[in-house]
Amino acid sequence: MTVPNDSSPEAGELRVLHVEDSEPDAELVAQALRKGGLAVSVVVVHTEAEFERELHALRPDVVIADYNLPQWKGMEAFEVLQREGQDIPFVLVSGALGDVTAVDCIKRGATDYVLKDGLARLPEAIRRALQEKRTLRLRRQAEEDLARKVNELARSNADLEQFAYVASHDLQEPLRMVASYTQLLAERYQGKLDETADKYIAYASEGALRMQQLIQDLLAFSRVGRSDVPSQNLDCNAIMDEVLLSLSAAIQESDAVVTFDKLPRVWADRPLIAQVFQNLIGNAIKFRKTAVPEIKVSAEAAGADWLFSFSDNGIGIAPEYAENIFVVFQRLHARTEYPGNGIGLAICKKIIERYGGRIWVEGQAGKGSTFKFTLPAAMPEKNAPRLELVGAQR
């Protein structure tokens, strides 16, 4: 039989469902809650059927249960909560509850337990249980919101990359036609029209070729991170050898001197890391002063990462532009001074951040630059290898 201790709950009252077969004990619990400063409305039940009925009718804020009842145990009430999918704080109250039993009940999901000879602790136990529930609810909500935003961002990025790829790809064919016909115009009518016409044709040809390169750069930027190829344990010394071979013409033309210490092994995608190395060394050669370019590459352990440094004696970068240079299409110089579309460093940043690293630049205008970035040293498996340098100094 249901034994209500109070009238229907009023606004602001804490709804308590109490599983107890002793009316005096139930009254002591209600008094302890009020003495503890809680405004409560308590409904007392002592059978499983009554508990299930009041669980739906009362929709309690907290459940208090005696551990030992004549017909069932308090933890069976908790099993009903689990079966019903009810996330309600559950506090055991018992005349005697051994430490082993108490720990077992907590492990099974009980929020707390209070002995009947220590009911003064019950209000605080309930306040703490309700606060933990609120905190857990807020954390779950925050996690759900974060997961939803991550999914939305992933979809947005995927759509953006797909749009950039499709748009760039579809633009290539008509642009190729424009470039071809402007070149034919230049070849057939160069010098046969007036000087102004020759200038206009040159502008059109140059613009078409520049747009073709821009589209290729956009395609390269959109493809970063699209590969499903798993990361590999890469020897950065071997990658440096490949990059220097690719840049051999630029190195010979500028008489550049490129040196690198023993470099580590990292977990990454070989083509992407090679692209980072090539962009940074190529930029160091391109943005040089009249002196022979000197480029030094090194790496050192930095916690769970490797910290790479690419130093040069080139024209340098003023500190106020240190972040802007990693933004797509951001250029600090006119194309007549240095060619390019200002997308190489943006690609480097996107690649490095793909692996959870970061990239930045240090230096002063006219005093050279040092580009630094981090890459993880750990294996994908649980047991990561000891940080290791391989190869010899070049």
Tab-separated table of C-alpha atoms in Angstrom:
chain	number	residue	atom	x	y	z
A	1	MET	CA	0.000	0.000	0.000
A	2	THR	CA	1.209	3.488	-0.778
A	3	VAL	CA	1.657	5.645	2.299
A	4	PRO	CA	1.931	9.348	1.366
A	5	ASN	CA	3.620	11.495	3.998
A	6	ASP	CA	2.552	14.785	2.462
A	7	SER	CA	-0.032	16.274	0.160
A	8	SER	CA	0.667	16.747	-3.538
A	9	PRO	CA	4.044	18.385	-4.162
A	10	GLU	CA	4.127	22.155	-4.479
A	11	ALA	CA	6.280	24.135	-6.875
A	12	GLY	CA	9.926	24.006	-5.851
A	13	GLU	CA	9.482	20.949	-3.613
A	14	LEU	CA	11.796	18.002	-4.030
A	15	ARG	CA	9.807	14.886	-5.008
A	16	VAL	CA	11.103	11.916	-3.016
A	17	LEU	CA	10.058	8.308	-3.540
A	18	HIS	CA	10.977	6.371	-0.405
A	19	VAL	CA	11.099	2.550	-0.366
A	20	GLU	CA	10.548	1.669	3.313
A	21	ASP	CA	8.391	-0.851	5.221
A	22	SER	CA	8.658	0.910	8.611
A	23	GLU	CA	6.462	4.001	9.040
A	24	PRO	CA	8.516	5.318	12.027
A	25	ASP	CA	11.723	5.012	10.000
A	26	ALA	CA	10.046	6.713	7.041
A	27	GLU	CA	9.001	9.612	9.266
A	28	LEU	CA	12.539	9.897	10.685
A	29	VAL	CA	13.901	10.146	7.148
A	30	ALA	CA	11.360	12.861	6.224
A	31	GLN	CA	12.224	14.813	9.381
A	32	ALA	CA	15.964	14.528	8.665
A	33	LEU	CA	15.411	15.959	5.171
A	34	ARG	CA	13.428	18.929	6.494
A	35	LYS	CA	15.899	19.586	9.294
A	36	GLY	CA	18.594	19.621	6.621
A	37	GLY	CA	16.818	22.514	4.893
A	38	LEU	CA	15.169	20.582	2.050
A	39	ALA	CA	11.594	21.295	0.998
A	40	VAL	CA	10.317	17.819	0.173
A	41	SER	CA	7.221	15.915	-0.771
A	42	VAL	CA	7.692	12.264	0.204
A	43	VAL	CA	5.761	9.214	-0.985
A	44	VAL	CA	6.516	5.946	0.819
A	45	VAL	CA	6.091	2.509	-0.787
A	46	HIS	CA	7.141	-0.956	0.315
A	47	THR	CA	6.386	-3.305	-2.595
A	48	GLU	CA	7.755	-3.501	-6.086
A	49	ALA	CA	4.322	-2.998	-7.661
A	50	GLU	CA	3.743	0.164	-5.616
A	51	PHE	CA	7.212	1.404	-6.498
A	52	GLU	CA	6.656	0.962	-10.230
A	53	ARG	CA	3.255	2.689	-10.062
A	54	GLU	CA	4.508	5.704	-8.111
A	55	LEU	CA	7.634	5.911	-10.240
A	56	HIS	CA	5.453	6.827	-13.214
A	57	ALA	CA	2.865	8.846	-11.264
A	58	LEU	CA	5.197	10.927	-9.068
A	59	ARG	CA	8.201	11.218	-11.404
A	60	PRO	CA	10.525	11.593	-8.407
A	61	ASP	CA	13.656	13.744	-8.260
A	62	VAL	CA	15.372	11.221	-5.978
A	63	VAL	CA	14.763	7.683	-4.737
A	64	ILE	CA	15.629	6.605	-1.196
A	65	ALA	CA	15.502	2.884	-0.434
A	66	ASP	CA	15.996	0.696	2.607
A	67	TYR	CA	18.482	-2.011	1.754
A	68	ASN	CA	16.546	-4.863	3.450
A	69	LEU	CA	12.789	-5.256	3.047
A	70	PRO	CA	10.623	-8.298	3.887
A	71	GLN	CA	9.686	-9.004	0.277
A	72	TRP	CA	12.589	-7.502	-1.724
A	73	LYS	CA	15.818	-5.562	-1.390
A	74	GLY	CA	16.447	-1.912	-2.029
A	75	MET	CA	18.848	-2.612	-4.898
A	76	GLU	CA	15.987	-4.331	-6.706
A	77	ALA	CA	14.340	-0.911	-6.835
A	78	PHE	CA	17.465	0.362	-8.538
A	79	GLU	CA	17.165	-2.465	-11.068
A	80	VAL	CA	13.631	-1.219	-11.816
A	81	LEU	CA	15.067	2.257	-12.470
A	82	GLN	CA	17.600	0.774	-14.863
A	83	ARG	CA	14.956	-1.309	-16.614
A	84	GLU	CA	12.738	1.746	-17.013
A	85	GLY	CA	15.664	3.834	-18.269
A	86	GLN	CA	15.215	6.328	-15.396
A	87	ASP	CA	18.320	8.376	-14.575
A	88	ILE	CA	17.358	9.277	-10.994
A	89	PRO	CA	19.738	9.648	-8.019
A	90	PHE	CA	19.422	6.552	-5.818
A	91	VAL	CA	20.427	6.666	-2.139
A	92	LEU	CA	20.405	3.606	0.117
A	93	VAL	CA	19.396	3.966	3.769
A	94	SER	CA	19.975	1.007	6.052
A	95	GLY	CA	20.271	0.133	9.706
A	96	ALA	CA	23.467	-1.792	9.009
A	97	LEU	CA	25.410	-2.058	5.766
A	98	GLY	CA	28.889	-3.558	5.701
A	99	ASP	CA	31.670	-1.838	3.820
A	100	VAL	CA	31.936	-4.638	1.263
A	101	THR	CA	28.193	-4.555	0.577
A	102	ALA	CA	28.179	-0.752	0.411
A	103	VAL	CA	31.038	-0.703	-2.103
A	104	ASP	CA	29.278	-3.354	-4.178
A	105	CYS	CA	26.075	-1.286	-4.265
A	106	ILE	CA	27.990	1.814	-5.372
A	107	LYS	CA	29.686	-0.215	-8.101
A	108	ARG	CA	26.301	-1.430	-9.299
A	109	GLY	CA	25.105	2.157	-9.664
A	110	ALA	CA	23.770	3.405	-6.320
A	111	THR	CA	24.602	7.084	-5.861
A	112	ASP	CA	25.316	6.932	-2.117
A	113	TYR	CA	24.375	5.185	1.130
A	114	VAL	CA	23.525	6.487	4.619
A	115	LEU	CA	23.117	4.531	7.852
A	116	LYS	CA	19.922	5.093	9.836
A	117	ASP	CA	21.890	6.162	12.893
A	118	GLY	CA	23.513	8.900	10.779
A	119	LEU	CA	20.493	10.448	9.054
A	120	ALA	CA	21.876	13.951	9.620
A	121	ARG	CA	24.143	13.199	6.642
A	122	LEU	CA	21.222	12.351	4.363
A	123	PRO	CA	20.323	15.903	3.175
A	124	GLU	CA	23.909	16.567	2.155
A	125	ALA	CA	24.094	13.193	0.385
A	126	ILE	CA	20.954	14.074	-1.597
A	127	ARG	CA	22.223	17.556	-2.452
A	128	ARG	CA	25.469	16.064	-3.687
A	129	ALA	CA	23.608	13.405	-5.691
A	130	LEU	CA	21.408	16.028	-7.360
A	131	GLN	CA	24.417	18.220	-8.126
A	132	GLU	CA	26.250	15.257	-9.661
A	133	LYS	CA	23.181	14.522	-11.780
A	134	ARG	CA	23.002	18.137	-12.978
A	135	THR	CA	26.727	18.150	-13.719
A	136	LEU	CA	26.467	14.860	-15.599
A	137	ARG	CA	23.478	16.118	-17.577
A	138	LEU	CA	25.298	19.306	-18.517
A	139	ARG	CA	28.410	17.351	-19.507
A	140	ARG	CA	26.390	14.957	-21.642
A	141	GLN	CA	24.600	17.861	-23.256
A	142	ALA	CA	27.912	19.590	-23.921
A	143	GLU	CA	29.342	16.381	-25.381
A	144	GLU	CA	26.284	15.918	-27.585
A	145	ASP	CA	26.459	19.545	-28.717
A	146	LEU	CA	30.168	19.181	-29.433
A	147	ALA	CA	29.652	15.928	-31.343
A	148	ARG	CA	26.865	17.540	-33.376
A	149	LYS	CA	29.013	20.570	-34.175
A	150	VAL	CA	31.947	18.335	-35.104
A	151	ASN	CA	29.719	16.353	-37.454
A	152	GLU	CA	28.323	19.557	-38.940
A	153	LEU	CA	31.825	20.944	-39.377
A	154	ALA	CA	33.017	17.708	-40.969
A	155	ARG	CA	30.092	17.767	-43.409
A	156	SER	CA	30.689	21.442	-44.124
A	157	ASN	CA	34.390	20.855	-44.751
A	158	ALA	CA	33.648	17.856	-46.953
A	159	ASP	CA	31.114	19.860	-48.953
A	160	LEU	CA	33.544	22.756	-49.241
A	161	GLU	CA	36.391	20.539	-50.391
A	162	GLN	CA	34.126	18.781	-52.865
A	163	PHE	CA	32.890	22.128	-54.176
A	164	ALA	CA	36.442	23.446	-54.539
A	165	TYR	CA	37.500	20.286	-56.343
A	166	VAL	CA	34.521	20.162	-58.699
A	167	ALA	CA	34.547	23.908	-59.393
A	168	SER	CA	38.273	23.939	-60.057
A	169	HIS	CA	38.088	20.837	-62.221
A	170	ASP	CA	35.156	22.159	-64.254
A	171	LEU	CA	36.884	25.501	-64.762
A	172	GLN	CA	39.992	23.961	-66.280
A	173	GLU	CA	38.559	23.016	-69.672
A	174	PRO	CA	37.101	26.428	-70.672
A	175	LEU	CA	40.161	28.138	-69.245
A	176	ARG	CA	42.433	25.857	-71.245
A	177	MET	CA	40.538	26.948	-74.364
A	178	VAL	CA	40.955	30.638	-73.470
A	179	ALA	CA	44.678	30.157	-72.856
A	180	SER	CA	45.149	28.225	-76.106
A	181	TYR	CA	43.375	30.792	-78.279
A	182	THR	CA	45.084	33.779	-76.674
A	183	GLN	CA	48.424	32.091	-77.342
A	184	LEU	CA	47.367	31.509	-80.967
A	185	LEU	CA	46.421	35.176	-81.220
A	186	ALA	CA	49.809	36.184	-79.864
A	187	GLU	CA	51.664	33.898	-82.280
A	188	ARG	CA	49.631	34.871	-85.365
A	189	TYR	CA	49.096	38.591	-84.852
A	190	GLN	CA	52.071	39.663	-82.736
A	191	GLY	CA	53.512	42.758	-84.395
A	192	LYS	CA	50.784	42.873	-87.061
A	193	LEU	CA	48.481	45.074	-85.016
A	194	ASP	CA	49.276	48.195	-83.100
A	195	GLU	CA	51.251	48.280	-79.856
A	196	THR	CA	48.093	48.527	-77.738
A	197	ALA	CA	46.676	45.323	-79.262
A	198	ASP	CA	49.931	43.492	-78.592
A	199	LYS	CA	49.765	44.659	-74.976
A	200	TYR	CA	46.162	43.491	-74.579
A	201	ILE	CA	46.946	40.076	-76.033
A	202	ALA	CA	49.897	39.751	-73.650
A	203	TYR	CA	47.684	40.665	-70.705
A	204	ALA	CA	45.071	38.081	-71.739
A	205	SER	CA	47.672	35.329	-72.149
A	206	GLU	CA	49.330	36.138	-68.853
A	207	GLY	CA	45.964	36.248	-67.034
A	208	ALA	CA	44.841	32.921	-68.482
A	209	LEU	CA	48.102	31.205	-67.521
A	210	ARG	CA	47.960	32.725	-64.032
A	211	MET	CA	44.367	31.492	-63.615
A	212	GLN	CA	45.390	27.993	-64.697
A	213	GLN	CA	48.087	27.953	-62.021
A	214	LEU	CA	45.649	29.314	-59.461
A	215	ILE	CA	43.186	26.511	-60.202
A	216	GLN	CA	45.942	23.925	-59.899
A	217	ASP	CA	46.877	25.399	-56.515
A	218	LEU	CA	43.255	25.309	-55.379
A	219	LEU	CA	43.015	21.673	-56.419
A	220	ALA	CA	46.179	20.887	-54.461
A	221	PHE	CA	44.792	22.667	-51.394
A	222	SER	CA	41.434	20.875	-51.587
A	223	ARG	CA	43.109	17.470	-51.924
A	224	VAL	CA	45.079	17.799	-48.670
A	225	GLY	CA	43.599	15.356	-46.183
A	226	ARG	CA	41.386	13.566	-48.729
A	227	SER	CA	43.682	10.559	-49.031
A	228	ASP	CA	42.724	7.383	-47.151
A	229	VAL	CA	46.300	6.079	-47.281
A	230	PRO	CA	47.387	5.187	-43.713
A	231	SER	CA	50.311	6.977	-42.115
A	232	GLN	CA	53.732	5.346	-42.286
A	233	ASN	CA	56.872	5.338	-40.205
A	234	LEU	CA	58.899	7.731	-42.358
A	235	ASP	CA	62.633	8.382	-42.438
A	236	CYS	CA	62.857	12.149	-42.876
A	237	ASN	CA	66.445	11.876	-44.121
A	238	ALA	CA	65.232	9.900	-47.140
A	239	ILE	CA	62.486	12.453	-47.733
A	240	MET	CA	65.059	15.256	-47.642
A	241	ASP	CA	67.160	13.445	-50.255
A	242	GLU	CA	64.108	13.168	-52.539
A	243	VAL	CA	63.155	16.828	-52.040
A	244	LEU	CA	66.672	18.078	-52.738
A	245	LEU	CA	66.723	16.023	-55.916
A	246	SER	CA	63.417	17.571	-57.007
A	247	LEU	CA	64.748	21.059	-56.277
A	248	SER	CA	68.184	20.448	-57.801
A	249	ALA	CA	67.610	22.881	-60.686
A	250	ALA	CA	66.593	25.739	-58.362
A	251	ILE	CA	69.473	24.918	-55.998
A	252	GLN	CA	72.036	24.971	-58.816
A	253	GLU	CA	70.635	28.166	-60.311
A	254	SER	CA	70.790	30.018	-56.983
A	255	ASP	CA	73.972	28.291	-55.679
A	256	ALA	CA	71.939	27.539	-52.539
A	257	VAL	CA	73.568	25.572	-49.734
A	258	VAL	CA	71.121	23.231	-47.985
A	259	THR	CA	72.309	21.296	-44.911
A	260	PHE	CA	70.426	19.120	-42.474
A	261	ASP	CA	71.350	17.295	-39.296
A	262	LYS	CA	70.282	13.769	-38.510
A	263	LEU	CA	66.514	13.819	-38.843
A	264	PRO	CA	64.004	11.603	-37.009
A	265	ARG	CA	61.378	9.134	-38.059
A	266	VAL	CA	57.785	10.351	-37.886
A	267	TRP	CA	54.334	8.881	-38.457
A	268	ALA	CA	52.739	10.634	-41.416
A	269	ASP	CA	51.898	10.361	-45.138
A	270	ARG	CA	55.041	10.421	-47.272
A	271	PRO	CA	53.750	12.634	-50.141
A	272	LEU	CA	52.325	15.219	-47.758
A	273	ILE	CA	55.455	15.569	-45.609
A	274	ALA	CA	57.581	15.737	-48.755
A	275	GLN	CA	55.342	18.572	-49.940
A	276	VAL	CA	55.908	20.476	-46.683
A	277	PHE	CA	59.690	20.045	-46.942
A	278	GLN	CA	59.685	21.079	-50.599
A	279	ASN	CA	57.509	24.151	-50.033
A	280	LEU	CA	59.634	25.432	-47.154
A	281	ILE	CA	62.973	24.865	-48.889
A	282	GLY	CA	61.619	26.197	-52.188
A	283	ASN	CA	60.375	29.344	-50.431
A	284	ALA	CA	63.756	29.818	-48.748
A	285	ILE	CA	65.403	29.739	-52.177
A	286	LYS	CA	62.793	31.962	-53.813
A	287	PHE	CA	62.711	34.645	-51.123
A	288	ARG	CA	66.480	35.131	-51.017
A	289	LYS	CA	68.651	38.207	-50.873
A	290	THR	CA	71.649	38.868	-53.103
A	291	ALA	CA	73.804	36.633	-50.892
A	292	VAL	CA	74.030	32.892	-51.550
A	293	PRO	CA	70.996	31.204	-49.902
A	294	GLU	CA	71.913	29.176	-46.826
A	295	ILE	CA	69.224	26.824	-45.533
A	296	LYS	CA	69.571	24.687	-42.404
A	297	VAL	CA	67.097	21.941	-41.456
A	298	SER	CA	67.115	20.349	-37.995
A	299	ALA	CA	64.853	18.553	-35.526
A	300	GLU	CA	64.736	18.032	-31.782
A	301	ALA	CA	62.530	16.129	-29.361
A	302	ALA	CA	59.683	18.141	-27.834
A	303	GLY	CA	57.676	15.897	-25.524
A	304	ALA	CA	55.723	13.395	-27.610
A	305	ASP	CA	56.519	15.331	-30.794
A	306	TRP	CA	59.464	16.265	-32.960
A	307	LEU	CA	60.104	19.963	-33.470
A	308	PHE	CA	61.433	20.729	-36.965
A	309	SER	CA	63.222	23.969	-37.880
A	310	PHE	CA	63.877	25.324	-41.396
A	311	SER	CA	66.200	28.346	-41.100
A	312	ASP	CA	67.389	30.594	-43.920
A	313	ASN	CA	69.287	33.850	-44.490
A	314	GLY	CA	66.676	35.298	-46.855
A	315	ILE	CA	64.631	38.473	-46.843
A	316	GLY	CA	62.833	37.543	-43.616
A	317	ILE	CA	59.301	38.301	-42.477
A	318	ALA	CA	58.168	41.131	-40.222
A	319	PRO	CA	56.547	39.786	-36.999
A	320	GLU	CA	53.228	41.493	-37.757
A	321	TYR	CA	52.836	39.274	-40.838
A	322	ALA	CA	53.824	36.023	-39.087
A	323	GLU	CA	50.245	34.681	-39.052
A	324	ASN	CA	48.931	36.176	-42.285
A	325	ILE	CA	51.396	34.263	-44.448
A	326	PHE	CA	49.620	30.964	-43.622
A	327	VAL	CA	46.279	32.243	-44.977
A	328	VAL	CA	45.260	31.185	-48.481
A	329	PHE	CA	46.164	33.774	-51.171
A	330	GLN	CA	47.948	36.058	-48.706
A	331	ARG	CA	50.974	37.611	-50.395
A	332	LEU	CA	53.487	40.099	-48.970
A	333	HIS	CA	55.098	40.955	-52.316
A	334	ALA	CA	53.953	41.763	-55.833
A	335	ARG	CA	54.015	38.999	-58.452
A	336	THR	CA	56.572	40.991	-60.398
A	337	GLU	CA	58.976	40.534	-57.466
A	338	TYR	CA	58.208	36.921	-56.552
A	339	PRO	CA	55.930	34.580	-58.511
A	340	GLY	CA	53.219	32.424	-56.949
A	341	ASN	CA	49.673	32.620	-55.630
A	342	GLY	CA	50.356	32.628	-51.881
A	343	ILE	CA	48.935	29.171	-51.254
A	344	GLY	CA	52.031	27.061	-50.471
A	345	LEU	CA	52.243	27.933	-46.767
A	346	ALA	CA	48.478	27.463	-46.387
A	347	ILE	CA	48.941	23.936	-47.713
A	348	CYS	CA	51.812	23.367	-45.249
A	349	LYS	CA	49.608	24.526	-42.379
A	350	LYS	CA	46.752	22.275	-43.438
A	351	ILE	CA	49.072	19.265	-43.683
A	352	ILE	CA	50.751	19.830	-40.316
A	353	GLU	CA	47.429	20.382	-38.539
A	354	ARG	CA	46.153	17.160	-40.104
A	355	TYR	CA	48.549	15.340	-37.747
A	356	GLY	CA	47.708	17.457	-34.710
A	357	GLY	CA	50.842	19.599	-35.034
A	358	ARG	CA	51.273	23.322	-35.475
A	359	ILE	CA	53.456	25.503	-37.671
A	360	TRP	CA	54.766	29.039	-37.176
A	361	VAL	CA	57.556	31.361	-38.274
A	362	GLU	CA	60.162	33.328	-36.361
A	363	GLY	CA	62.405	36.065	-37.697
A	364	GLN	CA	62.741	39.701	-38.647
A	365	ALA	CA	62.448	41.525	-41.958
A	366	GLY	CA	65.828	41.464	-43.689
A	367	LYS	CA	67.325	38.987	-41.196
A	368	GLY	CA	66.138	35.624	-42.419
A	369	SER	CA	63.362	33.359	-41.221
A	370	THR	CA	62.971	30.144	-39.261
A	371	PHE	CA	59.876	28.081	-39.964
A	372	LYS	CA	59.051	25.615	-37.206
A	373	PHE	CA	56.490	22.847	-36.982
A	374	THR	CA	55.734	19.792	-34.848
A	375	LEU	CA	54.954	16.234	-35.907
A	376	PRO	CA	54.029	13.257	-33.691
A	377	ALA	CA	56.753	10.763	-32.905
A	378	ALA	CA	54.427	8.064	-31.535
A	379	MET	CA	53.289	4.973	-33.368
A	380	PRO	CA	49.546	4.458	-33.936
A	381	GLU	CA	49.793	1.315	-31.790
A	382	LYS	CA	49.797	1.405	-27.993
A	383	ASN	CA	53.542	0.901	-27.584
A	384	ALA	CA	55.333	3.910	-29.017
A	385	PRO	CA	59.017	3.588	-29.947
A	386	ARG	CA	61.767	5.511	-28.289
A	387	LEU	CA	62.547	8.779	-30.054
A	388	GLU	CA	65.324	8.033	-32.513
A	389	LEU	CA	67.497	10.028	-34.880
A	390	VAL	CA	68.663	8.248	-37.984
A	391	GLY	CA	71.089	8.981	-40.780
A	392	ALA	CA	74.153	11.183	-40.949
A	393	GLN	CA	74.635	14.918	-41.224
A	394	ARG	CA	74.478	16.286	-44.777
